[in-house]
CSV table of C-alpha atoms and ligand atoms in Angstrom, one decimal:
chain,number,residue,atom,x,y,z
A,119,MET,CA,92.7,92.8,18.5
A,120,LYS,CA,90.2,91.6,16.0
A,121,ASN,CA,88.3,89.6,18.5
A,122,LEU,CA,87.9,92.6,20.7
A,123,ILE,CA,86.2,94.6,18.0
A,124,GLN,CA,82.5,94.4,18.3
A,125,SER,CA,80.3,94.3,15.3
A,126,ILE,CA,78.1,97.4,15.4
A,127,LEU,CA,75.6,98.7,13.1
A,128,ILE,CA,76.2,102.0,11.6
A,129,LEU,CA,73.1,103.8,10.3
A,130,ILE,CA,73.6,106.7,8.2
A,131,ALA,CA,71.5,109.8,9.0
A,132,VAL,CA,69.1,110.9,6.4
A,133,LEU,CA,70.5,113.7,4.5
A,134,LYS,CA,68.1,115.9,2.6
A,135,SER,CA,68.9,116.7,-1.0
A,136,THR,CA,72.5,115.6,-0.7
A,137,THR,CA,72.7,114.5,-4.2
A,138,GLY,CA,76.4,113.9,-4.8
A,139,ALA,CA,77.5,115.0,-1.4
A,140,GLU,CA,80.1,112.7,0.1
A,141,GLU,CA,79.5,111.1,3.4
A,142,VAL,CA,82.3,109.8,5.5
A,143,ILE,CA,81.7,106.5,7.2
A,144,TYR,CA,84.1,105.3,9.9
A,145,ALA,CA,84.5,101.6,10.8
A,146,GLN,CA,86.9,99.1,12.3
A,147,VAL,CA,87.9,95.9,10.6
A,148,GLY,CA,85.4,93.3,11.5
A,149,GLU,CA,82.4,95.6,12.0
A,150,THR,CA,79.2,95.7,10.0
A,151,VAL,CA,78.4,98.7,8.0
A,152,THR,CA,75.0,99.6,6.5
A,153,LEU,CA,74.7,102.2,3.8
A,154,LYS,CA,71.2,103.6,3.4
A,155,ALA,CA,70.1,105.4,0.2
A,156,PRO,CA,68.5,108.7,1.0
A,157,VAL,CA,64.8,108.1,1.4
A,158,ASP,CA,63.5,111.1,-0.4
A,159,ASN,CA,64.3,109.7,-3.8
A,160,ASP,CA,61.9,108.2,-6.3
A,161,PHE,CA,62.7,104.5,-6.1
A,162,GLN,CA,60.5,103.6,-9.1
A,163,SER,CA,63.6,102.5,-11.0
A,164,TYR,CA,66.6,100.3,-10.5
A,165,LEU,CA,68.9,101.2,-7.6
A,166,TYR,CA,72.6,100.5,-8.1
A,167,TRP,CA,75.5,100.3,-5.6
A,168,LEU,CA,78.9,100.8,-7.3
A,169,TYR,CA,82.5,101.4,-6.5
A,170,GLY,CA,85.8,102.1,-8.3
A,171,LYS,CA,85.4,102.2,-12.0
A,172,ASP,CA,81.7,101.4,-12.0
A,173,ILE,CA,82.1,98.0,-10.4
A,174,SER,CA,78.7,96.8,-9.2
A,175,LEU,CA,78.2,95.8,-5.6
A,176,GLY,CA,74.6,95.1,-6.3
A,177,TRP,CA,71.3,96.4,-7.8
A,178,ARG,CA,67.7,96.2,-6.9
A,179,HIS,CA,64.5,96.3,-8.9
A,180,PRO,CA,61.6,98.4,-7.4
A,181,HIS,CA,59.6,95.1,-7.1
A,182,GLY,CA,62.2,93.5,-5.0
A,183,ALA,CA,64.4,91.4,-7.4
A,184,ASN,CA,68.0,92.0,-6.6
A,185,ASN,CA,71.5,90.9,-7.3
A,186,ILE,CA,74.7,91.3,-5.3
A,187,ASN,CA,78.3,91.1,-6.1
A,188,ALA,CA,79.6,87.6,-5.1
A,189,ASP,CA,83.0,88.0,-6.6
A,190,GLY,CA,86.4,87.9,-5.1
A,191,HIS,CA,86.9,89.6,-1.8
A,192,TRP,CA,83.2,90.6,-1.6
A,193,THR,CA,82.1,87.0,-1.3
A,194,GLY,CA,79.9,86.5,1.7
A,195,HIS,CA,80.2,90.1,2.9
A,196,LEU,CA,77.3,91.8,1.1
A,197,SER,CA,73.6,91.8,1.6
A,198,MET,CA,70.7,94.1,0.4
A,199,SER,CA,67.4,95.0,1.7
A,200,ASP,CA,64.9,97.7,0.4
A,201,HIS,CA,67.2,100.7,0.0
A,202,SER,CA,70.2,99.7,1.9
A,203,LEU,CA,73.4,97.8,1.4
A,204,THR,CA,75.1,96.0,4.3
A,205,ILE,CA,78.8,95.0,4.4
A,206,LYS,CA,79.4,92.6,7.2
A,207,ASN,CA,82.8,91.7,8.8
A,208,ILE,CA,84.3,94.5,6.8
A,209,GLN,CA,88.0,94.0,5.8
A,210,GLN,CA,90.8,96.2,4.8
A,211,GLU,CA,90.1,95.9,1.0
A,212,HIS,CA,86.5,97.0,1.6
A,213,PHE,CA,87.4,100.5,2.6
A,214,VAL,CA,86.4,102.1,-0.7
A,215,THR,CA,84.1,104.9,-2.0
A,216,VAL,CA,80.6,103.6,-2.7
A,217,LEU,CA,78.2,105.3,-5.0
A,218,CYS,CA,74.5,104.9,-4.9
A,219,LYS,CA,72.7,105.5,-8.2
A,220,ILE,CA,69.3,105.3,-9.8
A,221,LEU,CA,68.9,104.1,-13.4
A,222,ASN,CA,68.8,106.9,-15.9
A,223,THR,CA,69.9,109.5,-13.4
A,224,PRO,CA,73.5,110.4,-14.2
A,225,ALA,CA,74.7,111.8,-10.9
A,226,PRO,CA,74.9,109.5,-7.9
A,227,ILE,CA,72.1,110.1,-5.3
A,228,ALA,CA,74.7,109.4,-2.5
A,229,THR,CA,78.5,108.9,-2.1
A,230,TYR,CA,79.9,107.1,0.9
A,231,ARG,CA,83.6,107.2,1.8
A,232,LEU,CA,84.5,104.3,4.0
A,233,LEU,CA,87.4,105.1,6.3
A,234,ARG,CA,89.2,102.7,8.6
A,235,VAL,CA,89.7,103.3,12.3
A,236,ASN,CA,92.4,101.3,14.0
A,237,VAL,CA,92.5,101.0,17.8
A,238,THR,CA,95.4,99.3,19.5
A,239,MET,CA,96.9,99.0,23.0
A,240,SER,CA,100.2,98.1,24.4
A,241,PRO,CA,101.0,96.0,26.3
A,242,HIS,CA,98.3,93.7,25.3
A,243,SER,CA,98.5,91.5,28.4
A,244,LEU,CA,97.0,91.8,31.8
A,245,LEU,CA,98.1,95.0,33.5
A,246,LEU,CA,99.2,95.4,37.1
A,247,PRO,CA,98.4,98.7,38.9
A,248,GLY,CA,101.2,101.1,38.0
A,249,ASP,CA,102.0,99.5,34.7
A,250,SER,CA,102.3,101.9,31.7
A,251,LEU,CA,99.4,101.6,29.2
A,252,SER,CA,99.5,103.1,25.7
A,253,LEU,CA,96.3,103.4,23.7
A,254,ALA,CA,96.4,104.4,20.0
A,255,CYS,CA,93.5,105.4,17.8
A,256,THR,CA,94.4,106.1,14.2
A,257,VAL,CA,92.0,107.1,11.5
A,258,GLU,CA,92.5,107.2,7.7
A,259,THR,CA,91.9,110.8,6.7
A,260,HIS,CA,90.2,112.3,3.7
A,261,GLN,CA,89.8,116.0,3.1
A,262,ARG,CA,89.0,117.1,6.6
A,263,LYS,CA,90.9,115.8,9.6
A,264,PRO,CA,88.6,114.4,12.3
A,265,GLN,CA,88.8,115.3,16.0
A,266,ILE,CA,89.9,112.3,18.1
A,267,TYR,CA,89.8,111.8,21.9
A,268,TRP,CA,89.7,109.1,24.4
A,269,LEU,CA,87.1,108.4,27.1
A,270,ASN,CA,88.1,106.2,30.1
A,271,PRO,CA,85.8,103.4,31.4
A,272,GLN,CA,84.0,106.0,33.6
A,273,GLY,CA,83.2,108.1,30.5
A,274,GLN,CA,85.6,110.9,31.3
A,275,LYS,CA,87.5,112.6,28.5
A,276,MET,CA,91.2,112.0,28.8
A,277,ASN,CA,92.9,114.0,26.0
A,278,ASN,CA,92.6,115.5,22.6
A,279,ARG,CA,94.6,113.1,20.6
A,280,GLY,CA,94.6,109.6,19.3
A,281,LEU,CA,97.5,108.6,21.4
A,282,LEU,CA,97.3,108.2,25.1
A,283,THR,CA,99.7,106.9,27.8
A,284,VAL,CA,98.5,106.3,31.4
A,285,ARG,CA,99.6,104.4,34.5
A,286,ALA,CA,97.2,101.5,35.0
A,287,SER,CA,95.0,101.5,38.1
A,288,GLY,CA,91.8,99.7,39.1
A,289,GLU,CA,89.5,102.3,37.8
A,290,TYR,CA,91.1,102.0,34.3
A,291,ASN,CA,89.9,98.5,34.0
A,292,GLY,CA,87.1,98.2,31.4
A,293,GLN,CA,86.1,99.5,28.1
A,294,TRP,CA,87.9,102.5,26.8
A,295,THR,CA,86.3,104.5,23.9
A,296,CYS,CA,88.0,106.4,21.2
A,297,VAL,CA,85.7,109.1,19.9
A,298,VAL,CA,86.1,110.3,16.3
A,299,THR,CA,84.2,113.4,15.4
A,300,ASN,CA,83.9,114.6,11.8
A,301,ASP,CA,81.3,117.0,10.4
A,302,LYS,CA,79.1,116.7,13.5
A,303,LYS,CA,79.0,113.0,13.2
A,304,GLU,CA,80.5,110.8,15.9
A,305,TYR,CA,82.1,107.4,15.7
A,306,LYS,CA,83.1,105.4,18.7
A,307,ALA,CA,85.6,102.6,18.8
A,308,LYS,CA,85.9,100.5,21.9
A,309,ILE,CA,88.8,98.5,23.4
A,310,SER,CA,88.9,96.4,26.6
A,311,VAL,CA,91.6,97.0,29.1
A,312,THR,CA,92.2,94.4,31.9
A,313,VAL,CA,93.8,95.6,35.1
A,314,MET,CA,94.6,93.1,37.8
A,315,ASP,CA,92.3,93.6,40.8
A,316,LEU,CA,90.7,91.7,43.7
A,317,SER,CA,87.1,91.4,44.9
A,318,PRO,CA,85.4,92.6,47.0
A,319,PRO,CA,86.1,96.3,46.4
A,320,SER,CA,87.7,98.1,49.3
A,321,PRO,CA,86.8,99.0,52.0
A,322,HIS,CA,84.9,95.9,52.9
A,323,HIS,CA,83.1,95.1,56.1
A,324,GLN,CA,82.1,91.6,56.9
A,325,TYR,CA,79.7,90.7,59.8
A,326,THR,CA,79.4,87.5,61.8
A,327,SER,CA,78.2,86.3,65.2
A,328,LYS,CA,78.5,83.2,67.4
A,329,SER,CA,75.4,81.8,65.7
A,330,SER,CA,76.2,82.6,62.1
A,331,PRO,CA,78.9,81.4,59.7
A,332,LEU,CA,82.0,83.5,59.0
A,333,THR,CA,83.2,84.1,55.5
A,334,ILE,CA,86.1,86.3,54.8
A,335,PRO,CA,85.9,87.0,51.1
A,336,CYS,CA,88.7,87.6,48.6
A,337,SER,CA,88.6,86.5,45.0
A,338,ILE,CA,90.2,87.1,41.6
A,339,PRO,CA,87.6,88.5,39.2
A,340,ALA,CA,86.3,86.1,36.7
A,341,ARG,CA,87.6,88.2,33.8
A,342,ILE,CA,91.2,87.4,34.8
A,343,SER,CA,92.5,83.9,34.2
A,344,TRP,CA,95.1,82.1,36.3
A,345,GLU,CA,97.3,81.8,33.2
A,346,GLN,CA,97.4,85.6,32.9
A,347,ILE,CA,98.4,86.0,36.5
A,348,LYS,CA,101.1,83.4,36.1
A,349,ALA,CA,102.4,85.2,33.0
A,350,LYS,CA,102.6,88.4,35.1
A,351,GLY,CA,105.0,86.6,37.5
A,352,ILE,CA,102.9,85.8,40.6
A,353,GLN,CA,105.2,85.0,43.5
A,354,GLY,CA,102.9,84.3,46.5
A,355,ILE,CA,99.4,84.6,47.9
A,356,HIS,CA,98.8,84.7,51.6
A,357,TRP,CA,96.3,85.7,54.3
A,358,ASP,CA,97.3,87.7,57.5
A,359,PHE,CA,95.3,88.6,60.5
A,360,PHE,CA,95.6,91.9,62.4
A,361,PRO,CA,93.7,91.5,65.7
A,362,LYS,CA,94.2,95.1,66.7
A,363,PRO,CA,96.1,98.1,65.2
A,364,GLY,CA,99.7,98.0,66.6
A,365,LEU,CA,99.7,94.3,67.3
A,366,ASN,CA,101.8,91.9,65.2
A,367,PRO,CA,100.0,90.3,62.4
A,368,GLN,CA,99.5,86.5,62.3
A,369,ARG,CA,100.1,84.6,59.1
A,370,LEU,CA,97.0,82.5,58.6
A,371,PHE,CA,97.7,80.7,55.3
A,372,SER,CA,100.0,80.7,52.3
A,373,LEU,CA,99.2,79.3,48.9
A,374,SER,CA,101.7,77.0,47.5
A,375,LEU,CA,101.9,77.9,43.8
A,376,GLU,CA,103.1,74.5,42.5
A,377,ASP,CA,100.5,72.5,40.7
A,378,PRO,CA,98.1,71.6,42.2
A,379,LEU,CA,97.6,74.8,44.2
A,380,THR,CA,97.4,74.1,47.9
A,381,TRP,CA,96.9,76.2,50.9
A,382,LYS,CA,99.6,75.8,53.7
A,383,PRO,CA,98.0,76.6,57.1
A,384,ASP,CA,99.9,78.6,59.6
A,385,GLN,CA,98.0,80.0,62.6
A,386,HIS,CA,94.7,79.2,60.9
A,387,ARG,CA,92.4,80.1,63.8
A,388,GLY,CA,90.1,77.2,62.7
A,389,LEU,CA,89.4,78.9,59.4
A,390,THR,CA,89.2,76.9,56.2
A,391,PRO,CA,90.1,78.1,52.7
A,392,VAL,CA,87.3,77.6,50.1
A,393,GLN,CA,87.9,74.5,48.0
A,394,ASP,CA,88.3,76.2,44.7
A,395,LEU,CA,91.8,75.4,43.5
A,396,LYS,CA,91.3,77.0,40.1
A,397,GLY,CA,92.9,79.8,42.1
A,398,ARG,CA,89.8,82.0,41.8
A,399,ASN,CA,88.1,82.1,45.2
A,400,LEU,CA,90.6,82.7,48.0
A,401,SER,CA,87.9,83.2,50.7
A,402,LEU,CA,88.3,81.7,54.2
A,403,THR,CA,85.3,80.3,56.1
A,404,ARG,CA,84.2,78.8,59.4
A,405,ASN,CA,80.7,77.5,60.2
A,406,ARG,CA,80.4,79.8,63.3
A,407,GLY,CA,81.9,83.1,64.2
A,408,LYS,CA,83.7,83.8,67.5
A,409,GLU,CA,84.1,86.8,69.6
A,410,GLU,CA,87.9,86.8,68.9
A,411,ASP,CA,87.3,86.9,65.1
A,412,LYS,CA,87.0,90.6,65.3
A,413,GLY,CA,89.9,92.3,63.4
A,414,ASP,CA,91.4,92.9,60.0
A,415,TYR,CA,92.1,90.2,57.5
A,416,VAL,CA,94.4,90.9,54.6
A,417,CYS,CA,94.6,88.8,51.5
A,418,THR,CA,97.8,89.6,49.5
A,419,LEU,CA,99.1,88.7,46.0
A,420,GLU,CA,102.8,89.3,45.5
A,421,PHE,CA,104.4,89.7,42.1
A,422,ASN,CA,108.0,89.3,41.0
A,423,ASN,CA,108.5,93.0,40.4
A,424,GLY,CA,107.9,93.7,44.1
A,425,LEU,CA,104.3,94.8,43.6
A,426,ALA,CA,101.8,93.5,46.1
A,427,LEU,CA,98.1,93.7,45.6
A,428,ASN,CA,95.9,93.3,48.7
A,429,ARG,CA,92.4,93.5,50.1
A,430,THR,CA,91.6,94.2,53.8
A,431,ILE,CA,88.4,92.7,55.2
A,432,HIS,CA,87.2,94.3,58.4
A,433,VAL,CA,85.4,91.6,60.4
A,434,LYS,CA,82.9,92.7,63.0
A,435,VAL,CA,81.1,90.4,65.4
A,436,LEU,CA,77.5,91.1,66.4
A,437,GLN,CA,76.8,90.2,70.0
A,438,ILE,CA,73.9,90.5,72.5
A,439,ILE,CA,74.8,91.3,76.1
A,440,SER,CA,72.3,91.0,78.9
A,441,THR,CA,72.6,92.9,82.2
A,442,PRO,CA,72.4,91.6,84.8
A,443,GLY,CA,72.8,88.2,83.1
A,444,LYS,CA,71.1,85.4,81.2
A,445,GLU,CA,69.6,83.7,84.2
A,446,LEU,CA,66.9,86.0,85.7
A,447,ILE,CA,64.1,86.0,88.2
A,448,SER,CA,60.8,87.2,86.9
A,449,GLY,CA,60.1,90.8,87.8
A,450,GLN,CA,63.7,91.9,87.4
A,451,GLN,CA,64.7,94.7,85.1
A,452,VAL,CA,66.8,93.5,82.2
A,453,ASN,CA,68.8,95.5,79.6
A,454,LEU,CA,69.7,93.8,76.4
A,455,THR,CA,72.4,95.4,74.2
A,456,CYS,CA,73.0,94.3,70.6
A,457,GLY,CA,76.0,95.7,68.8
A,458,ILE,CA,79.4,95.3,67.1
A,459,GLY,CA,81.4,97.0,69.9
A,460,HIS,CA,81.1,100.5,68.6
A,461,SER,CA,78.3,102.6,67.2
A,462,LEU,CA,76.7,101.3,64.1
A,463,PRO,CA,77.3,103.0,60.7
A,464,SER,CA,74.2,105.0,59.7
A,465,ASP,CA,73.4,102.7,56.7
A,466,LEU,CA,73.0,99.7,59.0
A,467,GLN,CA,69.8,98.8,60.9
A,468,LEU,CA,69.1,96.5,63.8
A,469,LYS,CA,66.0,94.5,64.3
A,470,TRP,CA,65.0,92.7,67.5
A,471,ILE,CA,63.0,89.5,67.4
A,472,PRO,CA,61.8,88.6,70.9
A,473,PRO,CA,60.5,85.1,71.8
A,474,GLU,CA,56.9,84.6,70.7
A,475,GLN,CA,55.3,84.7,74.1
A,476,SER,CA,57.3,87.8,75.2
A,477,SER,CA,55.5,90.9,76.3
A,478,LEU,CA,57.7,92.7,73.8
A,479,SER,CA,56.8,90.4,70.9
A,480,SER,CA,55.0,93.3,69.2
A,481,LEU,CA,58.0,95.5,68.9
A,482,GLY,CA,57.4,97.9,66.1
A,483,PRO,CA,59.4,97.8,62.9
A,484,ASP,CA,60.9,101.1,64.0
A,485,HIS,CA,62.4,99.5,67.1
A,486,GLN,CA,66.0,99.6,65.9
A,487,HIS,CA,67.8,100.6,69.0
A,488,THR,CA,71.0,99.0,70.2
A,489,HIS,CA,69.6,98.9,73.8
A,490,LEU,CA,66.4,97.2,74.8
A,491,THR,CA,65.0,97.5,78.3
A,492,ILE,CA,62.5,95.0,79.7
A,493,PRO,CA,61.2,96.8,82.8
A,494,GLU,CA,60.0,93.5,84.4
A,495,VAL,CA,60.9,90.2,82.8
A,496,GLY,CA,58.0,87.7,82.8
A,497,MET,CA,58.0,84.0,82.2
A,498,GLY,CA,57.2,84.6,78.6
A,499,ASP,CA,60.4,86.5,78.1
A,500,GLY,CA,62.4,83.3,78.5
A,501,GLY,CA,63.8,81.8,75.3
A,502,LYS,CA,65.7,83.0,72.3
A,503,TRP,CA,66.1,86.7,71.6
A,504,ARG,CA,67.4,87.4,68.2
A,505,CYS,CA,68.9,90.6,66.9
A,506,GLU,CA,69.4,91.1,63.1
A,507,LEU,CA,71.8,93.4,61.4
A,508,ARG,CA,70.5,94.6,58.1
A,509,GLN,CA,71.7,96.9,55.3
A,510,ASN,CA,68.9,98.0,52.9
A,511,ASN,CA,66.8,95.0,54.0
A,512,THR,CA,69.6,92.6,53.3
A,513,LEU,CA,70.4,90.5,56.3
A,514,LEU,CA,74.1,90.7,57.1
A,515,THR,CA,74.1,88.6,60.2
A,516,SER,CA,72.1,87.8,63.3
A,517,ALA,CA,73.0,87.1,67.0
A,518,VAL,CA,71.0,85.1,69.5
A,519,ILE,CA,70.8,85.1,73.3
A,520,THR,CA,68.8,82.6,75.4
A,521,LEU,CA,67.3,84.0,78.6
A,522,LYS,CA,66.3,81.7,81.5
A,523,ILE,CA,63.6,83.1,83.8
A,524,GLU,CA,62.7,81.7,87.2
A,525,LYS,CA,59.5,82.2,89.0
A,526,ALA,CA,60.3,84.9,91.5
A,527,LYS,CA,57.1,85.1,93.7
A,528,LEU,CA,57.3,81.5,94.8
A,529,SER,CA,61.0,81.6,95.7
A,530,VAL,CA,60.5,84.9,97.7
A,531,TRP,CA,57.7,83.3,99.7
A,532,MET,CA,59.7,80.2,100.3
A,533,LEU,CA,62.6,82.4,101.4
A,534,VAL,CA,60.3,84.3,103.8
A,535,ILE,CA,58.9,81.0,105.2
A,536,ILE,CA,62.4,79.5,105.6
A,537,CYS,CA,63.7,82.6,107.3
A,538,SER,CA,60.7,82.9,109.6
A,539,VAL,CA,61.0,79.2,110.6
A,540,THR,CA,64.7,79.6,111.3
A,541,VAL,CA,64.2,82.7,113.4
A,542,ILE,CA,61.4,81.0,115.4
A,543,ILE,CA,63.6,77.9,116.0
A,544,ILE,CA,66.5,80.1,117.1
A,545,LEU,CA,64.2,82.1,119.4
A,546,LEU,CA,62.8,78.9,120.9
A,547,ILE,CA,66.2,77.5,121.6
A,548,LEU,CA,67.4,80.7,123.2
A,549,PHE,CA,64.3,80.9,125.3
A,550,PHE,CA,64.8,77.3,126.3
A,551,ILE,CA,68.4,77.8,127.3
A,552,LEU,CA,67.6,80.9,129.3
A,553,TYR,CA,64.8,79.2,131.0
A,554,ARG,CA,67.0,76.2,132.0
A,555,ARG,CA,69.7,78.5,133.3
A,556,ARG,CA,67.3,80.5,135.4
A,557,LYS,CA,65.8,77.3,136.8
A,558,ARG,CA,69.2,76.0,137.8
A,559,LYS,CA,70.1,79.2,139.5
A,560,LEU,CA,66.9,79.1,141.5
A,561,THR,CA,67.4,75.5,142.7
A,562,HIS,CA,70.9,76.5,143.9
A,563,LEU,CA,69.5,79.5,145.8
A,564,ARG,CA,66.8,77.4,147.4
A,565,HIS,CA,69.5,74.9,148.7
A,566,ARG,CA,71.3,77.8,150.4
A,567,LEU,CA,68.1,79.2,151.8
A,568,CYS,CA,67.0,75.8,153.2
A,569,GLN,CA,70.0,75.9,155.6
A,570,CYS,CA,68.4,78.8,157.6
A,571,LYS,CA,65.7,78.3,160.1
A,572,ASN,CA,62.9,80.2,158.5
A,573,PRO,CA,62.7,79.2,154.9
A,574,LYS,CA,60.9,81.6,152.7
A,575,PRO,CA,57.8,80.5,151.0
A,576,LYS,CA,58.0,79.0,147.5
A,577,GLY,CA,58.0,81.5,144.7
A,578,PHE,CA,60.0,84.2,143.0
A,579,TYR,CA,61.1,87.3,144.8
A,580,ARG,CA,63.5,90.0,144.2
A,581,THR,CA,66.6,90.5,146.3
B,77,NAG,C1,83.7,82.2,47.3
B,77,NAG,O1,83.3,81.2,48.3
B,77,NAG,C2,82.5,81.7,49.3
B,77,NAG,C3,82.2,80.6,50.3
B,77,NAG,O2,81.8,79.5,49.7
B,77,NAG,C4,81.2,82.2,48.6
B,77,NAG,O3,80.3,82.7,49.6
B,77,NAG,C5,81.5,83.3,47.6
B,77,NAG,O4,80.4,83.7,47.0
B,77,NAG,C6,82.6,82.8,46.6
B,77,NAG,N1,83.0,83.9,45.8
B,77,NAG,C7,83.1,83.9,44.5
B,77,NAG,C8,83.5,85.1,43.9
B,77,NAG,O5,82.7,82.9,43.9
B,78,NAG,C1,69.1,99.5,82.4
B,78,NAG,O1,69.3,100.7,81.8
B,78,NAG,C2,68.8,101.8,82.4
B,78,NAG,C3,69.0,103.0,81.6
B,78,NAG,O2,70.1,103.0,80.8
B,78,NAG,C4,69.5,102.0,83.8
B,78,NAG,O3,68.9,103.0,84.5
B,78,NAG,C5,69.2,100.7,84.6
B,78,NAG,O4,69.9,100.7,85.8
B,78,NAG,C6,69.7,99.5,83.8
B,78,NAG,N1,69.4,98.2,84.5
B,78,NAG,C7,70.2,97.2,84.7
B,78,NAG,C8,69.6,96.0,85.4
B,78,NAG,O5,71.3,97.2,84.3
B,79,NAG,C1,70.2,101.3,49.7
B,79,NAG,O1,69.1,101.7,49.1
B,79,NAG,C2,69.1,103.0,48.6
B,79,NAG,C3,67.7,103.3,48.1
B,79,NAG,O2,66.9,102.2,48.0
B,79,NAG,C4,70.2,103.2,47.6
B,79,NAG,O3,70.2,104.5,47.1
B,79,NAG,C5,71.5,102.8,48.2
B,79,NAG,O4,72.5,102.8,47.2
B,79,NAG,C6,71.4,101.4,48.8
B,79,NAG,N1,72.7,101.1,49.5
B,79,NAG,C7,73.3,100.0,49.4
B,79,NAG,C8,74.6,99.9,50.2
B,79,NAG,O5,73.0,99.1,48.7
């Protein structure tokens, strides 16, 4: 409790002509309290700080000489400067009424009533979501009862009393503030509540590609120690993969809780747990993403009481698809599509980076479309096309496709020549065959004609 209390400096507002008026000062044990004499006094004489039956806490001469009480339980707690008295690391026995007096002036110029504020919580250990948490803020009262209420870590007012009981949840992790209000003055006492949680906050999207590493993050926040988790009755930690909604999950890894902590692989999909066996960083990694990595990964911590704490990481794979393909003939139209398989959330931006010699190398910064059309690919369009996925200028991942372009004109001409030559050869062969056949027919005819008495003259004629 004590080590949670922060030492804060309490300055007392200047009160005009408050001679004798009593001022209430709230503090928690361990804090530092500074009492300031009202400045509109004539400090040409000795200034005294007293308590109880005129016991001196200290005095100061107008020219600076001073003396403080170094006796008994005040030893080491007091210090003075100009017109103020400081009590550091205030303890129970220091909550007294302090008077500030000037020599030869009978009435005190100021009276300070120091009142103790006590802030406690139960249980004092790490809380699991759902655990009951009680906070108590008690104040010593004097004359008027102060108003007390609690603020949660988000600064929202929770009640109108010093006692508060809530069910722990992630948002209740952090500093709670008890506000004590008295006579328009406010005093705030803080206390830290630790609720078990996992990082990163949900929902979390993680992006990868075939040319980028894959990290599936899950970690125990640094403010929570492994000892605290063990004391809470941790039973198991595991990773599961859900390729698609409706399909059975695959168990990827389970953490064996015996010392030393070791991950037991199941269907590990080539993933490796981060080597941090202080039990902090539970992330899985691989040096390259794969198309099949797409899906939901769930990191779960199970406790003895049946409670399970988990984080779901949605992994998306950035890909570039080229139609009609990666091997192209110059002059062809090509469409490149870069995406994650569904439309991009509005807070994400795409950036294309064409090869240096590409005709599209001067794509403007506003070219953020999923689809990119190259009306006629040229030789310069060959090479690596990169597509970057960014969120507020932070690179999330990038994908690469390599296009191969062949010279089209030459091959078309060659094709034309080859075809022409083939056609000519076929035609020649046909012609030759026809000619031979015709010739043979004629010879045969002549033979028959020669058996008659009047052979016809040489030559072709129609029958
Ligand atoms: C856990 O390890 C991964 C991979 O090395 C790293 O990127 C990440 O920042 C680590 N997380 C924490 C909370 O240390
Ligand atoms: C490229 O996209 C345009 C418009 O979407 C379409 O008309 C064209 O046929 C596509 N070309 C190829 C090669 O897919
Ligand atoms: C992105 O930047 C804008 C303004 O610069 C900011 O308001 C917003 O919170 C940022 N978003 C993320 C996810 O960092």
